[in-house]
């Protein structure tokens, strides 16, 4: 259930970004919606580091922003 809620939240954030013209509508796909949460979950489960703000910022800046700025293909 929490996975569905995470997906809904991410979809809403991206819908707003599309509405503002920050990303193309085609950049939002089902698979891309899962990337951020999957990376954070993986970090939490398999690394011996805390899941702190720095990790979240790194995932957003280094992975999610470039991912959604690029058209799928």
PDB file of N, CA, C and O in Angstrom:
ATOM      1  N   UNK A   1       0.813  -1.187   0.000  1.00  0.00           N
ATOM      2  CA  UNK A   1       0.000   0.000   0.000  1.00  0.00           C
ATOM      3  C   UNK A   1       0.862   1.259   0.000  1.00  0.00           C
ATOM      4  O   UNK A   1       0.546   2.205  -0.676  1.00  0.00           O
ATOM      5  N   UNK A   2       1.934   1.265   0.757  1.00  0.00           N
ATOM      6  CA  UNK A   2       2.799   2.442   0.776  1.00  0.00           C
ATOM      7  C   UNK A   2       3.488   2.636  -0.575  1.00  0.00           C
ATOM      8  O   UNK A   2       3.769   3.765  -0.969  1.00  0.00           O
ATOM      9  N   UNK A   3       3.747   1.530  -1.297  1.00  0.00           N
ATOM     10  CA  UNK A   3       4.343   1.662  -2.628  1.00  0.00           C
ATOM     11  C   UNK A   3       3.395   2.390  -3.567  1.00  0.00           C
ATOM     12  O   UNK A   3       3.828   3.223  -4.355  1.00  0.00           O
ATOM     13  N   UNK A   4       2.112   2.095  -3.470  1.00  0.00           N
ATOM     14  CA  UNK A   4       1.129   2.780  -4.306  1.00  0.00           C
ATOM     15  C   UNK A   4       1.072   4.266  -3.954  1.00  0.00           C
ATOM     16  O   UNK A   4       0.981   5.122  -4.837  1.00  0.00           O
ATOM     17  N   UNK A   5       1.152   4.568  -2.672  1.00  0.00           N
ATOM     18  CA  UNK A   5       1.125   5.973  -2.243  1.00  0.00           C
ATOM     19  C   UNK A   5       2.371   6.705  -2.723  1.00  0.00           C
ATOM     20  O   UNK A   5       2.284   7.845  -3.186  1.00  0.00           O
ATOM     21  N   UNK A   6       3.535   6.076  -2.624  1.00  0.00           N
ATOM     22  CA  UNK A   6       4.766   6.688  -3.131  1.00  0.00           C
ATOM     23  C   UNK A   6       4.655   6.991  -4.616  1.00  0.00           C
ATOM     24  O   UNK A   6       5.064   8.043  -5.084  1.00  0.00           O
ATOM     25  N   UNK A   7       4.104   6.041  -5.345  1.00  0.00           N
ATOM     26  CA  UNK A   7       3.927   6.217  -6.788  1.00  0.00           C
ATOM     27  C   UNK A   7       2.974   7.372  -7.079  1.00  0.00           C
ATOM     28  O   UNK A   7       3.223   8.182  -7.981  1.00  0.00           O
ATOM     29  N   UNK A   8       1.884   7.458  -6.328  1.00  0.00           N
ATOM     30  CA  UNK A   8       0.922   8.556  -6.509  1.00  0.00           C
ATOM     31  C   UNK A   8       1.571   9.908  -6.233  1.00  0.00           C
ATOM     32  O   UNK A   8       1.342  10.877  -6.965  1.00  0.00           O
ATOM     33  N   UNK A   9       2.356   9.984  -5.170  1.00  0.00           N
ATOM     34  CA  UNK A   9       3.032  11.238  -4.831  1.00  0.00           C
ATOM     35  C   UNK A   9       4.019  11.646  -5.924  1.00  0.00           C
ATOM     36  O   UNK A   9       4.067  12.813  -6.329  1.00  0.00           O
ATOM     37  N   UNK A  10       4.804  10.689  -6.392  1.00  0.00           N
ATOM     38  CA  UNK A  10       5.769  10.984  -7.444  1.00  0.00           C
ATOM     39  C   UNK A  10       5.048  11.413  -8.721  1.00  0.00           C
ATOM     40  O   UNK A  10       5.465  12.369  -9.394  1.00  0.00           O
ATOM     41  N   UNK A  11       3.965  10.741  -9.055  1.00  0.00           N
ATOM     42  CA  UNK A  11       3.201  11.093 -10.252  1.00  0.00           C
ATOM     43  C   UNK A  11       2.641  12.512 -10.140  1.00  0.00           C
ATOM     44  O   UNK A  11       2.641  13.269 -11.124  1.00  0.00           O
ATOM     45  N   UNK A  12       2.191  12.900  -8.963  1.00  0.00           N
ATOM     46  CA  UNK A  12       1.662  14.249  -8.764  1.00  0.00           C
ATOM     47  C   UNK A  12       2.757  15.298  -8.904  1.00  0.00           C
ATOM     48  O   UNK A  12       2.564  16.344  -9.539  1.00  0.00           O
ATOM     49  N   UNK A  13       3.908  15.062  -8.318  1.00  0.00           N
ATOM     50  CA  UNK A  13       5.032  15.992  -8.443  1.00  0.00           C
ATOM     51  C   UNK A  13       5.398  16.165  -9.922  1.00  0.00           C
ATOM     52  O   UNK A  13       5.598  17.290 -10.400  1.00  0.00           O
ATOM     53  N   UNK A  14       5.450  15.070 -10.642  1.00  0.00           N
ATOM     54  CA  UNK A  14       5.826  15.132 -12.054  1.00  0.00           C
ATOM     55  C   UNK A  14       4.727  15.748 -12.907  1.00  0.00           C
ATOM     56  O   UNK A  14       5.010  16.458 -13.872  1.00  0.00           O
ATOM     57  N   UNK A  15       3.468  15.517 -12.555  1.00  0.00           N
ATOM     58  CA  UNK A  15       2.363  16.152 -13.281  1.00  0.00           C
ATOM     59  C   UNK A  15       2.477  17.668 -13.171  1.00  0.00           C
ATOM     60  O   UNK A  15       2.297  18.398 -14.152  1.00  0.00           O
ATOM     61  N   UNK A  16       2.805  18.136 -11.986  1.00  0.00           N
ATOM     62  CA  UNK A  16       2.965  19.582 -11.785  1.00  0.00           C
ATOM     63  C   UNK A  16       4.150  20.115 -12.574  1.00  0.00           C
ATOM     64  O   UNK A  16       4.090  21.218 -13.122  1.00  0.00           O
ATOM     65  N   UNK A  17       5.228  19.342 -12.645  1.00  0.00           N
ATOM     66  CA  UNK A  17       6.387  19.754 -13.435  1.00  0.00           C
ATOM     67  C   UNK A  17       6.030  19.831 -14.922  1.00  0.00           C
ATOM     68  O   UNK A  17       6.460  20.749 -15.625  1.00  0.00           O
ATOM     69  N   UNK A  18       5.234  18.885 -15.394  1.00  0.00           N
ATOM     70  CA  UNK A  18       4.757  18.914 -16.782  1.00  0.00           C
ATOM     71  C   UNK A  18       3.894  20.157 -16.998  1.00  0.00           C
ATOM     72  O   UNK A  18       4.068  20.892 -17.976  1.00  0.00           O
ATOM     73  N   UNK A  19       2.977  20.431 -16.082  1.00  0.00           N
ATOM     74  CA  UNK A  19       2.097  21.606 -16.197  1.00  0.00           C
ATOM     75  C   UNK A  19       2.893  22.912 -16.254  1.00  0.00           C
ATOM     76  O   UNK A  19       2.482  23.856 -16.936  1.00  0.00           O
ATOM     77  N   UNK A  20       4.014  22.964 -15.536  1.00  0.00           N
ATOM     78  CA  UNK A  20       4.857  24.165 -15.528  1.00  0.00           C
ATOM     79  C   UNK A  20       5.795  24.216 -16.735  1.00  0.00           C
ATOM     80  O   UNK A  20       6.521  25.183 -16.916  1.00  0.00           O
ATOM     81  N   UNK A  21       5.810  23.161 -17.535  1.00  0.00           N
ATOM     82  CA  UNK A  21       6.678  23.113 -18.704  1.00  0.00           C
ATOM     83  C   UNK A  21       8.118  22.748 -18.388  1.00  0.00           C
ATOM     84  O   UNK A  21       9.006  22.919 -19.219  1.00  0.00           O
ATOM     85  N   UNK A  22       8.356  22.210 -17.207  1.00  0.00           N
ATOM     86  CA  UNK A  22       9.721  21.859 -16.794  1.00  0.00           C
ATOM     87  C   UNK A  22      10.190  20.527 -17.376  1.00  0.00           C
ATOM     88  O   UNK A  22      11.390  20.330 -17.557  1.00  0.00           O
ATOM     89  N   UNK A  23       9.258  19.637 -17.633  1.00  0.00           N
ATOM     90  CA  UNK A  23       9.587  18.364 -18.267  1.00  0.00           C
ATOM     91  C   UNK A  23       8.520  18.046 -19.306  1.00  0.00           C
ATOM     92  O   UNK A  23       7.385  18.527 -19.223  1.00  0.00           O
ATOM     93  N   UNK A  24       8.890  17.234 -20.273  1.00  0.00           N
ATOM     94  CA  UNK A  24       7.954  16.816 -21.319  1.00  0.00           C
ATOM     95  C   UNK A  24       7.029  15.728 -20.780  1.00  0.00           C
ATOM     96  O   UNK A  24       7.465  14.873 -19.997  1.00  0.00           O
ATOM     97  N   UNK A  25       5.767  15.747 -21.201  1.00  0.00           N
ATOM     98  CA  UNK A  25       4.841  14.707 -20.732  1.00  0.00           C
ATOM     99  C   UNK A  25       5.329  13.291 -21.041  1.00  0.00           C
ATOM    100  O   UNK A  25       5.129  12.380 -20.248  1.00  0.00           O
ATOM    101  N   UNK A  26       6.005  13.096 -22.154  1.00  0.00           N
ATOM    102  CA  UNK A  26       6.496  11.776 -22.524  1.00  0.00           C
ATOM    103  C   UNK A  26       7.619  11.262 -21.646  1.00  0.00           C
ATOM    104  O   UNK A  26       7.946  10.080 -21.678  1.00  0.00           O
ATOM    105  N   UNK A  27       8.222  12.159 -20.853  1.00  0.00           N
ATOM    106  CA  UNK A  27       9.314  11.745 -19.969  1.00  0.00           C
ATOM    107  C   UNK A  27       8.805  10.971 -18.756  1.00  0.00           C
ATOM    108  O   UNK A  27       9.578  10.298 -18.081  1.00  0.00           O
ATOM    109  N   UNK A  28       7.515  11.061 -18.496  1.00  0.00           N
ATOM    110  CA  UNK A  28       6.923  10.382 -17.339  1.00  0.00           C
ATOM    111  C   UNK A  28       6.372   9.036 -17.800  1.00  0.00           C
ATOM    112  O   UNK A  28       5.387   8.971 -18.522  1.00  0.00           O
ATOM    113  N   UNK A  29       7.056   7.972 -17.400  1.00  0.00           N
ATOM    114  CA  UNK A  29       6.609   6.623 -17.736  1.00  0.00           C
ATOM    115  C   UNK A  29       6.466   5.810 -16.450  1.00  0.00           C
ATOM    116  O   UNK A  29       6.989   6.201 -15.405  1.00  0.00           O
ATOM    117  N   UNK A  30       5.775   4.704 -16.538  1.00  0.00           N
ATOM    118  CA  UNK A  30       5.590   3.852 -15.361  1.00  0.00           C
ATOM    119  C   UNK A  30       6.933   3.416 -14.763  1.00  0.00           C
ATOM    120  O   UNK A  30       7.118   3.463 -13.550  1.00  0.00           O
ATOM    121  N   UNK A  31       7.854   3.017 -15.601  1.00  0.00           N
ATOM    122  CA  UNK A  31       9.149   2.560 -15.112  1.00  0.00           C
ATOM    123  C   UNK A  31       9.920   3.696 -14.441  1.00  0.00           C
ATOM    124  O   UNK A  31      10.497   3.524 -13.367  1.00  0.00           O
ATOM    125  N   UNK A  32       9.899   4.864 -15.039  1.00  0.00           N
ATOM    126  CA  UNK A  32      10.607   6.010 -14.469  1.00  0.00           C
ATOM    127  C   UNK A  32      10.020   6.441 -13.128  1.00  0.00           C
ATOM    128  O   UNK A  32      10.734   6.958 -12.282  1.00  0.00           O
ATOM    129  N   UNK A  33       8.722   6.239 -12.949  1.00  0.00           N
ATOM    130  CA  UNK A  33       8.103   6.583 -11.672  1.00  0.00           C
ATOM    131  C   UNK A  33       8.670   5.760 -10.519  1.00  0.00           C
ATOM    132  O   UNK A  33       8.608   6.172  -9.370  1.00  0.00           O
ATOM    133  N   UNK A  34       9.216   4.607 -10.811  1.00  0.00           N
ATOM    134  CA  UNK A  34       9.712   3.700  -9.776  1.00  0.00           C
ATOM    135  C   UNK A  34      11.182   3.914  -9.408  1.00  0.00           C
ATOM    136  O   UNK A  34      11.644   3.412  -8.382  1.00  0.00           O
ATOM    137  N   UNK A  35      11.904   4.655 -10.216  1.00  0.00           N
ATOM    138  CA  UNK A  35      13.361   4.730 -10.070  1.00  0.00           C
ATOM    139  C   UNK A  35      13.802   5.316  -8.732  1.00  0.00           C
ATOM    140  O   UNK A  35      14.641   4.737  -8.039  1.00  0.00           O
ATOM    141  N   UNK A  36      13.278   6.466  -8.357  1.00  0.00           N
ATOM    142  CA  UNK A  36      13.727   7.121  -7.128  1.00  0.00           C
ATOM    143  C   UNK A  36      13.497   6.280  -5.892  1.00  0.00           C
ATOM    144  O   UNK A  36      14.413   6.071  -5.080  1.00  0.00           O
ATOM    145  N   UNK A  37      12.295   5.773  -5.750  1.00  0.00           N
ATOM    146  CA  UNK A  37      11.970   4.950  -4.582  1.00  0.00           C
ATOM    147  C   UNK A  37      12.794   3.662  -4.589  1.00  0.00           C
ATOM    148  O   UNK A  37      13.263   3.217  -3.545  1.00  0.00           O
ATOM    149  N   UNK A  38      13.001   3.090  -5.765  1.00  0.00           N
ATOM    150  CA  UNK A  38      13.795   1.858  -5.847  1.00  0.00           C
ATOM    151  C   UNK A  38      15.232   2.103  -5.391  1.00  0.00           C
ATOM    152  O   UNK A  38      15.806   1.287  -4.661  1.00  0.00           O
ATOM    153  N   UNK A  39      15.815   3.219  -5.788  1.00  0.00           N
ATOM    154  CA  UNK A  39      17.184   3.524  -5.363  1.00  0.00           C
ATOM    155  C   UNK A  39      17.261   3.754  -3.861  1.00  0.00           C
ATOM    156  O   UNK A  39      18.190   3.279  -3.198  1.00  0.00           O
ATOM    157  N   UNK A  40      16.297   4.476  -3.319  1.00  0.00           N
ATOM    158  CA  UNK A  40      16.295   4.726  -1.875  1.00  0.00           C
ATOM    159  C   UNK A  40      16.078   3.430  -1.099  1.00  0.00           C
ATOM    160  O   UNK A  40      16.735   3.188  -0.080  1.00  0.00           O
ATOM    161  N   UNK A  41      15.183   2.583  -1.581  1.00  0.00           N
ATOM    162  CA  UNK A  41      14.940   1.294  -0.933  1.00  0.00           C
ATOM    163  C   UNK A  41      16.204   0.434  -0.972  1.00  0.00           C
ATOM    164  O   UNK A  41      16.585  -0.187   0.022  1.00  0.00           O
ATOM    165  N   UNK A  42      16.856   0.406  -2.111  1.00  0.00           N
ATOM    166  CA  UNK A  42      18.085  -0.361  -2.252  1.00  0.00           C
ATOM    167  C   UNK A  42      19.153   0.156  -1.282  1.00  0.00           C
ATOM    168  O   UNK A  42      19.828  -0.641  -0.618  1.00  0.00           O
ATOM    169  N   UNK A  43      19.295   1.449  -1.195  1.00  0.00           N
ATOM    170  CA  UNK A  43      20.274   2.032  -0.273  1.00  0.00           C
ATOM    171  C   UNK A  43      19.956   1.628   1.165  1.00  0.00           C
ATOM    172  O   UNK A  43      20.843   1.219   1.912  1.00  0.00           O
ATOM    173  N   UNK A  44      18.710   1.731   1.534  1.00  0.00           N
ATOM    174  CA  UNK A  44      18.276   1.394   2.887  1.00  0.00           C
ATOM    175  C   UNK A  44      18.548  -0.075   3.222  1.00  0.00           C
ATOM    176  O   UNK A  44      19.012  -0.403   4.309  1.00  0.00           O
ATOM    177  N   UNK A  45      18.256  -0.959   2.285  1.00  0.00           N
ATOM    178  CA  UNK A  45      18.359  -2.393   2.544  1.00  0.00           C
ATOM    179  C   UNK A  45      19.777  -2.945   2.453  1.00  0.00           C
ATOM    180  O   UNK A  45      20.119  -3.875   3.185  1.00  0.00           O
ATOM    181  N   UNK A  46      20.610  -2.396   1.574  1.00  0.00           N
ATOM    182  CA  UNK A  46      21.864  -3.062   1.257  1.00  0.00           C
ATOM    183  C   UNK A  46      23.130  -2.282   1.579  1.00  0.00           C
ATOM    184  O   UNK A  46      24.222  -2.805   1.402  1.00  0.00           O
ATOM    185  N   UNK A  47      22.999  -1.067   2.055  1.00  0.00           N
ATOM    186  CA  UNK A  47      24.190  -0.301   2.393  1.00  0.00           C
ATOM    187  C   UNK A  47      24.245  -0.068   3.884  1.00  0.00           C
ATOM    188  O   UNK A  47      23.234  -0.037   4.560  1.00  0.00           O
ATOM    189  N   UNK A  48      25.407   0.125   4.360  1.00  0.00           N
ATOM    190  CA  UNK A  48      25.587   0.336   5.793  1.00  0.00           C
ATOM    191  C   UNK A  48      25.700   1.835   6.100  1.00  0.00           C
ATOM    192  O   UNK A  48      26.395   2.228   7.022  1.00  0.00           O
ATOM    193  N   UNK A  49      25.043   2.645   5.291  1.00  0.00           N
ATOM    194  CA  UNK A  49      25.036   4.096   5.461  1.00  0.00           C
ATOM    195  C   UNK A  49      23.619   4.536   5.818  1.00  0.00           C
ATOM    196  O   UNK A  49      22.644   3.925   5.375  1.00  0.00           O
ATOM    197  N   UNK A  50      23.497   5.631   6.552  1.00  0.00           N
ATOM    198  CA  UNK A  50      22.154   6.134   6.843  1.00  0.00           C
ATOM    199  C   UNK A  50      21.507   6.710   5.585  1.00  0.00           C
ATOM    200  O   UNK A  50      22.193   7.168   4.666  1.00  0.00           O
ATOM    201  N   UNK A  51      20.212   6.666   5.558  1.00  0.00           N
ATOM    202  CA  UNK A  51      19.446   7.259   4.464  1.00  0.00           C
ATOM    203  C   UNK A  51      19.113   8.684   4.884  1.00  0.00           C
ATOM    204  O   UNK A  51      18.025   8.982   5.362  1.00  0.00           O
ATOM    205  N   UNK A  52      20.085   9.570   4.703  1.00  0.00           N
ATOM    206  CA  UNK A  52      19.924  10.934   5.171  1.00  0.00           C
ATOM    207  C   UNK A  52      19.605  11.885   4.016  1.00  0.00           C
ATOM    208  O   UNK A  52      19.481  11.463   2.866  1.00  0.00           O
ATOM    209  N   UNK A  53      19.481  13.149   4.344  1.00  0.00           N
ATOM    210  CA  UNK A  53      19.136  14.148   3.329  1.00  0.00           C
ATOM    211  C   UNK A  53      20.144  14.191   2.189  1.00  0.00           C
ATOM    212  O   UNK A  53      19.765  14.399   1.032  1.00  0.00           O
ATOM    213  N   UNK A  54      21.413  13.993   2.491  1.00  0.00           N
ATOM    214  CA  UNK A  54      22.440  14.033   1.448  1.00  0.00           C
ATOM    215  C   UNK A  54      22.218  12.950   0.399  1.00  0.00           C
ATOM    216  O   UNK A  54      22.404  13.189  -0.795  1.00  0.00           O
ATOM    217  N   UNK A  55      21.809  11.771   0.824  1.00  0.00           N
ATOM    218  CA  UNK A  55      21.532  10.679  -0.114  1.00  0.00           C
ATOM    219  C   UNK A  55      20.333  11.030  -0.982  1.00  0.00           C
ATOM    220  O   UNK A  55      20.353  10.838  -2.203  1.00  0.00           O
ATOM    221  N   UNK A  56      19.303  11.567  -0.379  1.00  0.00           N
ATOM    222  CA  UNK A  56      18.097  11.936  -1.128  1.00  0.00           C
ATOM    223  C   UNK A  56      18.420  13.027  -2.141  1.00  0.00           C
ATOM    224  O   UNK A  56      18.011  12.945  -3.312  1.00  0.00           O
ATOM    225  N   UNK A  57      19.162  14.035  -1.732  1.00  0.00           N
ATOM    226  CA  UNK A  57      19.555  15.107  -2.649  1.00  0.00           C
ATOM    227  C   UNK A  57      20.371  14.539  -3.800  1.00  0.00           C
ATOM    228  O   UNK A  57      20.182  14.916  -4.961  1.00  0.00           O
ATOM    229  N   UNK A  58      21.275  13.620  -3.499  1.00  0.00           N
ATOM    230  CA  UNK A  58      22.096  13.016  -4.549  1.00  0.00           C
ATOM    231  C   UNK A  58      21.244  12.236  -5.549  1.00  0.00           C
ATOM    232  O   UNK A  58      21.461  12.337  -6.761  1.00  0.00           O
ATOM    233  N   UNK A  59      20.281  11.470  -5.062  1.00  0.00           N
ATOM    234  CA  UNK A  59      19.392  10.720  -5.961  1.00  0.00           C
ATOM    235  C   UNK A  59      18.601  11.683  -6.846  1.00  0.00           C
ATOM    236  O   UNK A  59      18.489  11.487  -8.059  1.00  0.00           O
ATOM    237  N   UNK A  60      18.073  12.726  -6.261  1.00  0.00           N
ATOM    238  CA  UNK A  60      17.298  13.704  -7.040  1.00  0.00           C
ATOM    239  C   UNK A  60      18.190  14.401  -8.065  1.00  0.00           C
ATOM    240  O   UNK A  60      17.872  14.442  -9.261  1.00  0.00           O
ATOM    241  N   UNK A  61      19.313  14.960  -7.606  1.00  0.00           N
ATOM    242  CA  UNK A  61      20.164  15.753  -8.490  1.00  0.00           C
ATOM    243  C   UNK A  61      20.895  14.932  -9.545  1.00  0.00           C
ATOM    244  O   UNK A  61      21.003  15.356 -10.691  1.00  0.00           O
ATOM    245  N   UNK A  62      21.396  13.761  -9.151  1.00  0.00           N
ATOM    246  CA  UNK A  62      22.234  12.974 -10.061  1.00  0.00           C
ATOM    247  C   UNK A  62      21.463  11.971 -10.912  1.00  0.00           C
ATOM    248  O   UNK A  62      21.965  11.531 -11.947  1.00  0.00           O
ATOM    249  N   UNK A  63      20.261  11.598 -10.467  1.00  0.00           N
ATOM    250  CA  UNK A  63      19.521  10.560 -11.191  1.00  0.00           C
ATOM    251  C   UNK A  63      18.174  11.069 -11.709  1.00  0.00           C
ATOM    252  O   UNK A  63      17.900  11.020 -12.908  1.00  0.00           O
ATOM    253  N   UNK A  64      17.327  11.561 -10.809  1.00  0.00           N
ATOM    254  CA  UNK A  64      15.965  11.887 -11.215  1.00  0.00           C
ATOM    255  C   UNK A  64      15.878  13.103 -12.134  1.00  0.00           C
ATOM    256  O   UNK A  64      15.159  13.064 -13.141  1.00  0.00           O
ATOM    257  N   UNK A  65      16.577  14.176 -11.810  1.00  0.00           N
ATOM    258  CA  UNK A  65      16.498  15.356 -12.675  1.00  0.00           C
ATOM    259  C   UNK A  65      16.995  15.064 -14.090  1.00  0.00           C
ATOM    260  O   UNK A  65      16.296  15.377 -15.065  1.00  0.00           O
ATOM    261  N   UNK A  66      18.164  14.428 -14.246  1.00  0.00           N
ATOM    262  CA  UNK A  66      18.578  14.080 -15.612  1.00  0.00           C
ATOM    263  C   UNK A  66      17.643  13.074 -16.297  1.00  0.00           C
ATOM    264  O   UNK A  66      17.382  13.173 -17.490  1.00  0.00           O
ATOM    265  N   UNK A  67      17.117  12.143 -15.532  1.00  0.00           N
ATOM    266  CA  UNK A  67      16.213  11.136 -16.100  1.00  0.00           C
ATOM    267  C   UNK A  67      14.962  11.775 -16.677  1.00  0.00           C
ATOM    268  O   UNK A  67      14.563  11.496 -17.808  1.00  0.00           O
ATOM    269  N   UNK A  68      14.345  12.668 -15.925  1.00  0.00           N
ATOM    270  CA  UNK A  68      13.098  13.264 -16.399  1.00  0.00           C
ATOM    271  C   UNK A  68      13.328  14.409 -17.377  1.00  0.00           C
ATOM    272  O   UNK A  68      12.411  14.823 -18.072  1.00  0.00           O
ATOM    273  N   UNK A  69      14.554  14.918 -17.465  1.00  0.00           N
ATOM    274  CA  UNK A  69      14.866  15.938 -18.452  1.00  0.00           C
ATOM    275  C   UNK A  69      15.039  15.316 -19.842  1.00  0.00           C
ATOM    276  O   UNK A  69      14.860  15.992 -20.853  1.00  0.00           O
ATOM    277  N   UNK A  70      15.354  14.043 -19.881  1.00  0.00           N
ATOM    278  CA  UNK A  70      15.580  13.338 -21.146  1.00  0.00           C
ATOM    279  C   UNK A  70      14.292  12.679 -21.630  1.00  0.00           C
ATOM    280  O   UNK A  70      13.524  12.147 -20.841  1.00  0.00           O
ATOM    281  N   UNK A  71      14.095  12.718 -22.924  1.00  0.00           N
ATOM    282  CA  UNK A  71      12.944  12.025 -23.506  1.00  0.00           C
ATOM    283  C   UNK A  71      13.228  10.530 -23.499  1.00  0.00           C
ATOM    284  O   UNK A  71      14.361  10.101 -23.688  1.00  0.00           O
ATOM    285  N   UNK A  72      12.187   9.706 -23.263  1.00  0.00           N
ATOM    286  CA  UNK A  72      12.411   8.255 -23.299  1.00  0.00           C
ATOM    287  C   UNK A  72      12.721   7.797 -24.709  1.00  0.00           C
ATOM    288  O   UNK A  72      12.319   8.422 -25.682  1.00  0.00           O
ATOM    289  N   UNK A  73      13.450   6.716 -24.769  1.00  0.00           N
ATOM    290  CA  UNK A  73      13.736   6.233 -26.109  1.00  0.00           C
ATOM    291  C   UNK A  73      14.631   5.093 -26.160  1.00  0.00           C
ATOM    292  O   UNK A  73      15.162   4.394 -25.531  1.00  0.00           O
TER     293      UNK A  73
END
